[in-house]
Amino acid sequence: MINKINTLGGYFHEYQKSTLDPESFWAQQAEFFFWRKRWQHVVQWEFKTPSIRWFDGGKLNITENIFEKNLYTHGDQTAIFWEPNDPNDAPRQYTYQELFHAVNQMANSLKREGISKGDTVIIYMPMVPELTIALLACARIGAIHSVVFAGFSAQALADRITNAEARLVLTADQGYRGNKVTPLKTVVDEALSQCQGVERVVVYQRAYVDVSMTPGRDVFWQEFISNASDDCVATEMDSEDPLFILYTSGSTGQPKGIVHSSGGYMVYSAYTFRNVFQYNNGDVYFCTADIGWITGHTYLVYGPLLNGAKIVMYEGVPTWPDAGRMWDIIAKYQVNQFYTAPTIIRSLLSMGNEYLLDKDLDSLKVIGTVGEPINEDAWHWVHDHVGQSQCPVVDTWWQTETGGVMISPIAGVTPTKPSFATLPLPGIQPVIIDNDGVEQTGNSVEGNLCIRYPWPGMARTIWRDHERFRQTYFANYENVYFAGDGVRRDEDGYYRILGRVDDVINVSGHRLGTAEIENAINEHPLVNESAVVGCPHAIKGQGIYAFVVCPQTSTGGEEGVKLSIKQGVNKRIGPIAKPDYIQIVSNLPKTRSGKIMRRILRKIAEGDASSLGDTSTLLDEQVIDEIIQGALVEV
Ligand code: 6R9
């Protein structure tokens, strides 16, 4: 079993060990896994190129560490409790043994199809157990999975299929989320009409509705796996072989295919899961994240399953059929650890406490949050009412790129402070650097959050674009990883994340690049140009505010144009990227050299026009007055 820290003294001791001698520290953690062949070097790295290699020379398969290593002790134990969208539908369960067979059967079917180590597979599925099976089946045979969140549009899916060079897509006929039905297969068909290379589409029948099936290309899941053996020897992987690609937004238009490794990611996801949540064998753990995001990868699938955990996987949305659904699920499965997002907490909070009445939440031991800063109100509400003041709340800071939690309390061990991610986990060395590249030492300082030394779970590259990887994370400041977040270290040495310092906005915990949204808006035939910034939003954390230059709004009037801009963004990216506010302006504030002054637009969208700062480099100051007068929020 993985080392678990139990006391604050123990934490400081482990932390010190991990910084004084990181190699011994991580080698010790890696000992708990089954390696076909032991590594030769714990870590080899330099952040210039960058080149990061963990457990080099080691051979393994992550699924052998989920299954073979543990089946004799907990093969009959539940791995997945699956809760359907509709509470009246039948739930499903898998033991580790059953999951193992299902994974093997799919793995063999993929092999039969000609998929092998190093091939990429796109997964565009709803939150059903088969989604987890799909990931693990890929991992079993060394295929690199790339999950695309099932809320993304056909165009966004096509972009990812093209970039990942996938030959095979796994999807479903439909997905259910609350009272909404998503026609996933139709979206896949549309995506495939816009990209090349996909030879096979496997369709899981969630709803058994009629879908169009292209002969020779499309096959139903049941048929695809029929007659495949449920016995499949795992493919041997090098530690540094890619396990998966997951796309995330950056500050420029194109999403980045973040690549994670097999060995390091395994060690890091399992170690952080056990420690942050203080998972004990037999506990029931519930993470509300969709597997389409990194949280679902690391803390619904890999971290928990590597620890032999019992997980609850929920198909639907937190407010369906009403705002008590989360509490019903916790009571039904007697959940011990509950990991969710501030936006979900805020939305449940806003619906009132009556949904908590008579719910049995006594099983809860730990509550975790992730995705964005948690405001104090939400923190106190979840702590007092959901956790009944008995559960530590762990505010976990991390990123798609970091692979696992970086700065977070260890539940019940680290004293918490509302809205603080508190202290770094062992092995993580945060540094704060100002915009001039000067490290801010000591406490009560603020600046850009960077990390000094590699950790096993960190991303290794951007798929097919290592130069962008270097530029984004390693070029701004020398010899550190640059996270893109601002941070404050308070007088106690506690870390408080302040939000992104680049052009990324965080809507309901989901990262969206402003450039990506602008590109989508600019595709509208009547739009000349646009600038998108974040604005405060009570539930989503940040909303999307678009300033749009659109000289001819005649057809359908201004409202008509706004509606069609929203539809365009929906089609290009997906519903999460739809602007909350669209302000039509005659011009954008620009510098003499033609740069849009986003700083000013941000202030206006934040309702803070009184402190615009220096506007002397503006080409035309009048445009600011016009924008302030037409602002859609109070300024
Ligand atoms: C895991 C995940 C990463 C960005 C990150 C930061 C924000 C995540 C946070 C947080 C404050 C927390 N973020 N956790 N901000 N407190 N506890 O969310 O990955 O989707 O890649 O987003 O989310 O801005 O840089 P990802």
XYZ file of C-alpha atoms and ligand atoms in Angstrom:
661
model
C 0.000 0.000 0.000
C 1.143 3.514 -0.739
C 2.697 5.499 2.114
C 0.114 7.595 3.855
C 0.902 10.714 5.809
C -1.087 10.789 9.052
C 0.135 13.758 11.023
C 1.261 17.302 10.381
C 4.707 16.401 11.687
C 4.719 13.481 9.288
C 3.862 15.820 6.441
C 6.753 18.174 7.208
C 9.070 15.210 7.545
C 8.034 13.734 4.180
C 8.136 17.155 2.567
C 11.651 17.735 3.731
C 12.765 14.321 2.557
C 11.186 14.952 -0.832
C 13.061 18.199 -1.379
C 16.407 17.183 0.075
C 16.530 13.957 -1.888
C 13.707 13.806 -4.438
C 15.137 10.747 -6.141
C 15.044 8.559 -3.043
C 11.658 9.929 -2.129
C 10.052 9.067 -5.465
C 11.869 5.767 -5.788
C 10.347 4.817 -2.468
C 6.847 5.655 -3.693
C 7.435 3.771 -6.937
C 8.333 0.626 -4.979
C 4.676 -0.001 -4.274
C 3.923 -0.770 -7.902
C 4.425 -3.783 -10.069
C 7.165 -3.176 -12.614
C 7.935 -5.791 -15.220
C 11.407 -4.378 -15.140
C 12.802 -1.948 -12.615
C 13.863 1.541 -13.707
C 17.506 2.481 -14.136
C 17.240 6.181 -13.354
C 14.661 7.768 -11.104
C 14.719 11.078 -12.938
C 16.697 12.718 -15.692
C 15.711 16.215 -16.602
C 16.485 19.669 -17.857
C 13.930 22.420 -18.347
C 15.621 24.108 -21.284
C 14.610 21.773 -24.101
C 12.752 20.582 -21.950
C 13.409 16.892 -21.424
C 11.808 15.110 -18.486
C 12.174 11.391 -17.917
C 10.988 9.526 -14.825
C 11.781 5.919 -13.987
C 13.627 5.555 -17.237
C 14.308 1.995 -18.256
C 11.333 0.798 -16.222
C 8.744 -1.418 -17.918
C 5.166 -1.644 -16.793
C 1.531 -1.535 -17.702
C -0.713 0.680 -15.603
C -3.636 -1.763 -15.898
C -1.563 -4.579 -14.393
C -1.222 -2.317 -11.384
C -4.985 -1.848 -11.259
C -5.874 -5.475 -11.865
C -3.353 -8.310 -11.661
C -1.494 -6.762 -8.737
C -4.651 -6.592 -6.633
C -7.156 -9.135 -7.890
C -6.273 -11.768 -5.352
C -6.982 -9.363 -2.499
C -9.968 -7.478 -3.817
C -11.145 -9.058 -7.037
C -14.655 -9.457 -5.627
C -14.822 -5.951 -4.298
C -16.785 -3.269 -6.096
C -14.738 -1.073 -8.369
C -17.536 1.027 -9.857
C -20.970 1.918 -8.554
C -22.604 3.507 -11.548
C -25.512 5.839 -10.919
C -27.648 6.648 -13.968
C -28.927 10.089 -14.878
C -32.510 9.126 -14.072
C -32.779 8.017 -10.428
C -35.506 5.578 -11.442
C -33.274 3.733 -13.903
C -31.306 0.726 -12.732
C -27.830 1.428 -11.329
C -24.980 -0.863 -12.363
C -21.955 -2.234 -10.525
C -18.652 -3.783 -11.506
C -16.318 -5.698 -9.259
C -12.607 -5.461 -10.035
C -12.796 -8.937 -11.549
C -15.740 -8.002 -13.754
C -14.141 -4.754 -14.802
C -10.964 -6.650 -15.641
C -12.846 -8.983 -17.979
C -14.702 -6.146 -19.657
C -11.456 -4.223 -20.170
C -9.725 -7.283 -21.604
C -12.571 -7.989 -23.971
C -12.458 -4.463 -25.320
C -8.670 -4.565 -25.449
C -8.770 -7.727 -27.545
C -11.382 -6.191 -29.826
C -9.213 -3.140 -30.401
C -6.279 -5.405 -31.153
C -8.376 -7.403 -33.601
C -9.114 -4.106 -35.293
C -5.399 -3.542 -35.758
C -4.954 -0.976 -32.997
C -1.641 -1.405 -31.256
C 0.888 0.331 -29.036
C 1.360 3.982 -29.939
C -1.880 4.332 -31.949
C -4.271 7.038 -30.841
C -7.943 6.418 -30.079
C -10.488 9.191 -29.659
C -13.164 8.616 -27.044
C -16.306 10.748 -27.218
C -18.689 9.149 -24.762
C -21.175 9.890 -22.007
C -20.475 9.026 -18.365
C -21.237 5.304 -18.538
C -18.996 2.477 -17.226
C -18.030 1.688 -20.827
C -16.178 5.015 -20.911
C -13.904 3.844 -18.091
C -13.592 0.482 -19.823
C -12.579 2.265 -23.028
C -9.745 4.163 -21.329
C -8.393 1.090 -19.588
C -8.693 -1.072 -22.705
C -6.523 1.403 -24.587
C -4.033 1.465 -21.732
C -4.008 -2.328 -21.655
C -2.680 -2.520 -25.224
C -0.594 0.640 -25.149
C -2.903 2.657 -27.371
C -2.939 6.342 -26.459
C -6.424 7.464 -25.503
C -7.660 10.943 -26.049
C -10.989 11.662 -24.431
C -12.970 14.560 -25.847
C -15.608 15.922 -23.483
C -19.014 14.924 -24.851
C -20.204 18.532 -24.672
C -17.775 19.669 -27.359
C -19.063 20.500 -30.831
C -18.470 18.578 -34.056
C -15.869 21.099 -35.161
C -13.962 20.907 -31.877
C -14.086 17.117 -32.087
C -12.861 17.166 -35.697
C -9.934 19.413 -34.733
C -8.902 16.963 -32.009
C -9.309 13.893 -34.226
C -7.088 15.532 -36.833
C -4.460 16.674 -34.380
C -4.317 13.303 -32.633
C -4.226 11.432 -35.966
C -6.809 8.966 -34.705
C -8.015 6.011 -36.779
C -10.688 4.878 -34.420
C -13.417 6.686 -32.481
C -15.390 5.242 -29.594
C -18.743 6.914 -29.020
C -22.383 6.270 -28.071
C -25.725 6.744 -29.771
C -26.807 9.319 -27.198
C -25.908 10.776 -23.866
C -28.235 11.784 -21.048
C -27.487 14.742 -18.828
C -30.387 16.024 -16.751
C -33.330 16.606 -19.036
C -31.046 16.985 -22.054
C -30.227 14.386 -24.642
C -26.995 14.757 -26.626
C -26.974 13.084 -30.020
C -23.357 11.988 -29.817
C -23.336 9.782 -32.901
C -24.757 12.600 -35.027
C -22.012 14.910 -33.767
C -19.394 12.292 -34.622
C -20.829 11.938 -38.150
C -20.646 15.675 -38.625
C -17.095 15.785 -37.273
C -15.987 12.983 -39.567
C -17.344 14.851 -42.569
C -14.790 17.548 -41.678
C -11.720 15.411 -41.101
C -9.869 12.414 -42.455
C -8.259 9.258 -41.237
C -10.947 7.600 -39.118
C -11.617 4.074 -40.349
C -13.762 2.727 -37.568
C -16.447 4.146 -35.275
C -17.642 1.997 -32.406
C -21.053 2.994 -31.052
C -22.142 2.080 -27.549
C -25.926 1.862 -27.362
C -26.888 3.853 -24.327
C -30.359 4.713 -25.550
C -31.026 2.170 -28.285
C -32.291 4.893 -30.583
C -31.964 4.773 -34.341
C -28.717 6.298 -35.515
C -27.276 6.355 -38.990
C -24.537 3.757 -39.377
C -22.087 4.126 -42.245
C -21.502 0.647 -43.669
C -17.929 -0.542 -43.424
C -17.055 2.152 -40.906
C -19.546 2.084 -38.052
C -20.169 -0.830 -35.747
C -22.127 -1.230 -32.532
C -20.123 -1.863 -29.363
C -21.792 -5.231 -28.660
C -20.965 -6.476 -32.116
C -17.443 -5.070 -31.926
C -16.636 -6.997 -28.743
C -18.557 -10.155 -29.617
C -16.501 -13.347 -29.507
C -13.498 -11.474 -28.150
C -11.782 -13.262 -25.297
C -11.835 -11.665 -21.856
C -8.280 -12.667 -21.298
C -5.677 -10.252 -22.626
C -2.033 -10.044 -21.704
C -1.039 -6.435 -21.068
C 1.348 -4.772 -23.477
C 4.665 -3.882 -21.896
C 5.226 -0.134 -21.828
C 8.293 1.947 -21.202
C 7.876 4.373 -18.324
C 8.055 7.248 -20.761
C 5.614 5.845 -23.359
C 2.576 8.121 -23.605
C -0.517 6.944 -21.737
C -2.925 9.584 -22.978
C -3.410 12.915 -24.664
C -5.880 15.387 -23.242
C -6.636 18.655 -24.977
C -6.818 21.870 -23.032
C -7.153 25.528 -23.891
C -4.226 27.879 -23.940
C -3.887 31.570 -24.495
C -3.664 31.200 -28.272
C -6.338 29.756 -30.535
C -5.446 26.071 -30.931
C -6.086 23.655 -28.070
C -2.992 21.875 -26.817
C -2.735 18.092 -26.726
C -1.162 17.561 -23.313
C 0.736 14.262 -23.221
C 1.072 12.183 -20.051
C 3.452 9.308 -19.477
C 2.822 5.744 -18.304
C 5.167 5.329 -15.332
C 5.380 8.749 -13.736
C 1.671 9.442 -14.098
C 0.875 6.111 -12.469
C 3.017 6.823 -9.427
C 1.842 10.398 -9.064
C -1.907 9.817 -9.532
C -1.952 6.956 -7.042
C 0.249 8.677 -4.442
C -1.684 11.939 -4.470
C -5.076 10.217 -4.417
C -4.277 8.186 -1.336
C -2.766 11.099 0.538
C -4.928 14.079 -0.319
C -8.185 12.218 0.295
C -6.781 9.967 3.031
C -8.426 7.049 1.324
C -8.737 3.927 3.472
C -9.436 0.531 2.017
C -13.158 -0.043 1.808
C -14.075 3.655 1.639
C -16.496 4.798 -1.036
C -15.221 7.719 -3.075
C -17.329 9.949 -5.324
C -15.874 12.396 -7.819
C -18.353 14.478 -9.794
C -15.986 15.379 -12.635
C -16.623 14.165 -16.152
C -13.909 11.917 -17.545
C -13.631 14.413 -20.387
C -11.500 16.560 -18.060
C -8.235 15.804 -16.302
C -9.939 15.500 -12.909
C -11.943 12.590 -14.253
C -8.814 10.938 -15.641
C -6.702 11.223 -12.509
C -9.243 11.157 -9.694
C -12.123 9.155 -11.069
C -10.233 6.540 -13.052
C -6.508 6.098 -12.499
C -5.742 7.342 -8.966
C -8.673 5.583 -7.271
C -8.505 2.340 -9.258
C -4.749 2.036 -8.668
C -5.616 2.177 -4.967
C -8.315 -0.474 -5.272
C -10.938 2.099 -4.360
C -14.696 1.825 -4.663
C -15.779 4.658 -6.877
C -19.140 6.203 -7.598
C -19.520 7.290 -11.211
C -22.534 9.455 -11.959
C -23.961 9.945 -15.406
C -25.960 13.116 -14.933
C -25.830 16.658 -13.597
C -25.885 17.780 -9.935
C -29.229 19.538 -10.149
C -31.252 16.768 -11.726
C -34.011 15.943 -10.993
C -33.478 18.450 -8.214
C -30.714 20.134 -6.230
C -30.711 17.283 -3.710
C -29.352 14.700 -6.114
C -25.753 14.820 -4.888
C -26.937 14.293 -1.327
C -29.145 11.394 -2.394
C -26.182 9.748 -4.091
C -23.968 10.279 -1.045
C -26.621 8.716 1.184
C -27.366 5.846 -1.185
C -23.772 4.698 -1.531
C -22.609 5.913 1.884
C -19.929 8.031 0.270
C -16.864 8.809 2.388
C -14.925 11.165 0.129
C -16.703 13.649 -2.113
C -14.675 15.545 -4.726
C -16.405 18.315 -6.644
C -16.063 21.822 -8.064
C -16.729 25.264 -6.552
C -19.183 26.074 -9.353
C -21.315 23.073 -8.369
C -21.194 24.100 -4.729
C -22.228 27.655 -5.607
C -25.100 26.507 -7.748
C -26.422 24.139 -5.050
C -25.937 26.805 -2.389
C -27.973 29.276 -4.426
C -30.925 26.895 -4.431
C -31.226 26.923 -0.668
C -30.641 24.599 2.238
C -33.958 22.798 2.018
C -32.460 20.246 -0.359
C -30.169 19.130 2.419
C -32.986 18.487 4.882
C -33.322 14.860 5.925
C -30.382 13.739 3.814
C -28.049 11.306 5.461
C -24.591 12.764 5.007
C -23.050 11.137 8.065
C -20.800 8.869 6.020
C -18.827 11.850 4.673
C -15.273 12.188 5.917
C -13.594 14.414 3.338
C -14.800 17.046 0.866
C -12.543 18.159 -1.956
C -12.812 20.945 -4.510
C -10.955 21.625 -7.729
C -11.003 23.675 -10.891
C -11.040 27.264 -9.705
C -10.599 29.314 -6.570
C -13.295 28.556 -4.017
C -14.809 31.697 -2.527
C -15.248 31.875 1.221
C -19.065 31.683 1.132
C -19.001 28.474 -0.843
C -16.258 27.075 1.374
C -18.196 27.778 4.561
C -21.437 26.483 3.154
C -20.002 23.184 2.044
C -18.004 22.876 5.252
C -20.869 23.744 7.618
C -23.883 22.275 5.865
C -22.629 19.418 3.737
C -19.715 18.384 5.914
C -21.685 19.267 9.063
C -18.490 20.921 10.334
C -16.989 17.429 10.682
C -15.127 17.080 7.383
C -11.948 18.745 6.267
C -12.397 20.624 2.991
C -9.420 20.142 0.701
C -9.049 22.902 -1.886
C -6.800 21.209 -4.443
C -4.828 23.288 -6.929
C -3.517 21.571 -10.038
C -3.808 21.526 -13.828
C -4.192 19.275 -16.850
C -0.455 19.747 -17.313
C 0.496 18.772 -13.766
C -1.285 15.420 -13.979
C -2.286 15.456 -10.319
C -2.799 17.646 -7.272
C 0.121 19.970 -6.476
C -0.893 22.331 -3.696
C -3.565 21.135 -1.306
C -4.270 20.282 2.274
C -3.875 16.644 3.209
C -7.301 15.843 4.598
C -7.403 15.996 8.361
C -3.662 16.620 8.519
C -3.042 20.116 7.146
C -4.951 22.838 9.017
C -7.199 24.501 6.430
C -7.997 28.136 5.795
C -10.978 29.014 3.590
C -9.964 29.863 0.010
C -6.374 28.698 0.503
C -4.952 25.669 -1.256
C -2.583 25.728 1.735
C 0.727 23.855 1.277
C 2.519 21.951 -1.489
C 2.374 18.168 -1.502
C 5.644 16.309 -0.939
C 7.805 16.518 -4.037
C 6.382 19.869 -5.141
C 8.534 22.980 -4.854
C 6.533 26.112 -5.675
C 8.369 29.347 -6.347
C 6.891 32.790 -6.823
C 8.439 34.920 -9.535
C 7.588 38.502 -10.423
C 7.086 39.728 -13.983
C 10.762 40.654 -14.240
C 11.849 37.138 -13.418
C 12.884 37.850 -9.842
C 12.049 35.197 -7.296
C 9.990 36.465 -4.365
C 11.326 34.729 -1.313
C 9.866 34.646 2.170
C 6.252 35.064 3.144
C 3.646 37.718 2.354
C 4.611 37.814 -1.310
C 2.716 37.563 -4.562
C 3.526 36.791 -8.187
C 3.567 34.110 -10.861
C 3.301 30.540 -9.671
C 6.171 28.376 -10.906
C 7.527 24.986 -9.865
C 11.218 24.382 -9.396
C 11.860 20.683 -9.789
C 10.107 18.046 -11.915
C 7.531 15.700 -10.403
C 6.532 12.325 -11.862
C 3.016 13.349 -12.973
C 3.980 16.368 -15.032
C 3.181 16.527 -18.754
C 6.040 15.583 -21.035
C 5.116 17.479 -24.169
C 2.354 18.875 -26.335
C 1.397 16.301 -28.933
C 3.380 16.980 -32.109
C 4.431 20.413 -30.864
C 7.275 20.210 -28.399
C 8.332 23.767 -29.205
C 4.987 25.105 -28.029
C 5.443 23.074 -24.840
C 8.777 24.765 -24.263
C 7.498 28.218 -25.052
C 4.363 27.997 -22.954
C 5.777 26.546 -19.766
C 9.563 26.826 -19.763
C 10.537 29.943 -21.690
C 9.113 32.729 -19.509
C 11.315 32.018 -16.513
C 14.526 30.099 -16.403
C 14.736 26.599 -15.020
C 11.191 26.386 -13.671
C 7.780 25.243 -14.876
C 5.443 28.238 -15.287
C 1.852 27.377 -14.404
C 0.053 30.448 -15.769
C -1.580 31.255 -12.425
C -0.999 34.099 -10.021
C -0.479 33.195 -6.383
C -0.002 34.767 -2.981
C 2.006 33.216 -0.161
C 0.617 34.644 3.060
C 2.278 35.320 6.380
C 1.932 31.661 7.367
C 3.470 30.396 4.146
C 0.053 29.284 2.894
C -0.696 29.510 -0.825
C -3.751 31.228 -2.202
C -4.319 30.907 -5.943
C -5.354 34.202 -7.505
C -6.406 33.025 -10.964
C -4.897 32.982 -14.432
C -2.353 35.563 -15.462
C -2.736 34.785 -19.173
C -5.642 35.041 -21.588
C -7.375 31.998 -20.266
C -10.727 32.281 -18.549
C -12.144 29.773 -16.152
C -15.851 29.172 -16.674
C -17.334 26.743 -14.169
C -13.877 25.298 -13.672
C -13.357 24.777 -17.396
C -10.507 26.484 -19.140
C -11.267 28.463 -22.247
C -8.796 30.490 -24.250
C -10.092 33.946 -25.118
C -8.423 33.636 -28.528
C -10.353 30.446 -29.203
C -13.663 32.179 -28.497
C -12.645 35.263 -30.492
C -11.797 33.081 -33.481
C -15.249 31.543 -33.294
C -16.939 34.961 -33.024
C -14.871 36.405 -35.865
C -16.129 33.690 -38.182
C -19.516 35.419 -38.133
C -19.903 37.182 -41.500
C -20.959 40.523 -39.956
C -18.189 40.663 -37.355
C -15.020 42.632 -38.078
C -13.211 41.832 -34.890
C -13.779 41.038 -31.266
C -12.157 40.888 -27.858
C -13.215 38.456 -25.170
C -12.493 38.833 -21.463
C -13.698 37.237 -18.252
C -16.232 38.897 -15.976
C -17.434 37.973 -12.491
C -20.284 35.463 -12.448
C -22.083 34.344 -9.295
C -22.330 30.661 -10.213
C -19.753 30.040 -12.917
C -16.958 31.945 -11.180
C -16.106 33.687 -14.406
C -18.461 34.515 -17.229
C -17.600 35.412 -20.819
C -17.865 39.026 -21.951
C -17.387 39.712 -25.652
C -16.821 43.149 -27.182
C -17.702 42.861 -30.829
C -17.138 45.251 -33.718
C -20.023 44.669 -36.047
C -20.853 47.699 -38.202
C -23.913 46.285 -39.934
C -26.382 44.738 -37.583
C -29.368 45.311 -39.888
C -30.445 41.736 -40.558
C -32.454 40.775 -37.519
C -31.275 43.817 -35.567
C -28.692 43.792 -32.817
C -30.387 41.027 -30.854
C -30.530 38.836 -33.940
C -26.824 39.240 -34.552
C -26.005 38.496 -30.932
C -28.073 35.349 -31.089
C -26.374 34.156 -34.238
C -22.934 34.929 -32.758
C -23.834 32.729 -29.796
C -25.012 29.994 -32.121
C -21.766 30.252 -34.028
C -19.664 29.847 -30.877
C -21.840 26.945 -29.804
C -21.220 25.262 -33.137
C -17.503 26.004 -33.254
C -16.599 25.078 -29.670
C -19.648 24.020 -27.658
C -22.231 25.442 -25.249
C -19.680 26.128 -22.467
C -18.022 28.805 -24.613
C -21.169 30.832 -25.337
C -20.681 34.463 -24.217
C -22.797 35.672 -21.314
C -22.572 39.232 -22.598
C -22.081 40.528 -26.103
C -21.569 44.256 -26.417
C -21.571 45.655 -29.927
C -19.017 48.479 -30.149
C -17.862 50.705 -32.963
C -14.200 50.051 -32.179
C -11.922 48.311 -29.719
C -9.466 50.256 -27.554
C -6.082 49.863 -29.220
C -2.591 51.083 -28.705
C -0.848 53.042 -31.416
C 0.832 49.857 -32.473
C -2.542 48.207 -32.937
C -2.681 45.990 -29.863
C -6.036 45.586 -28.184
C -5.829 46.889 -24.617
C -7.436 43.959 -22.905
C -6.554 45.283 -19.493
C -9.053 48.090 -20.001
C -11.761 45.819 -21.344
C -11.240 43.476 -18.420
C -11.757 46.347 -15.989
C -14.949 47.409 -17.741
C -16.297 43.849 -17.757
C -15.484 43.623 -14.069
C -17.583 46.728 -13.451
C -14.560 48.699 -12.364
C -14.260 51.510 -14.883
C -13.109 53.960 -12.227
C -9.577 52.562 -12.187
C -8.592 52.025 -15.777
C -4.986 52.899 -15.126
C -2.749 54.422 -17.716
C -4.588 55.020 -20.988
C -2.000 57.310 -22.542
C -0.890 54.807 -25.167
C -4.416 54.592 -26.553
C -4.990 55.587 -30.133
C -8.463 56.909 -29.505
C -9.535 57.596 -25.943
C -13.096 58.374 -26.958
C -13.817 54.797 -27.735
C -13.468 54.033 -24.018
C -16.286 56.416 -23.082
C -18.511 54.854 -25.668
C -17.767 51.360 -24.396
C -18.359 52.356 -20.771
C -21.663 53.934 -21.659
C -22.851 50.863 -23.483
C -21.505 48.404 -20.909
C -23.798 45.514 -20.088
C -22.702 45.367 -16.474
C -22.817 48.209 -13.971
C -19.596 50.188 -14.183
C -7.453 20.255 -12.383
C -7.872 21.339 -13.311
C -6.310 24.356 -14.434
C -6.536 25.767 -13.952
C -5.417 26.277 -13.084
C -6.132 27.285 -12.227
C -7.479 26.681 -12.013
C -7.609 24.571 -10.629
C -7.748 25.387 -8.613
C -7.635 26.455 -9.522
C -7.700 27.960 -7.782
C -7.867 25.695 -7.217
N -7.565 25.908 -10.759
N -7.729 24.243 -9.344
N -7.602 27.733 -9.114
N -7.826 27.001 -6.854
N -8.008 24.751 -6.275
O -8.760 22.103 -13.003
O -7.198 21.415 -14.488
O -8.818 22.173 -16.279
O -6.306 22.212 -16.618
O -7.447 23.855 -15.117
O -7.691 25.808 -13.127
O -6.269 28.494 -12.918
O -4.390 26.827 -13.871
P -7.465 22.396 -15.704
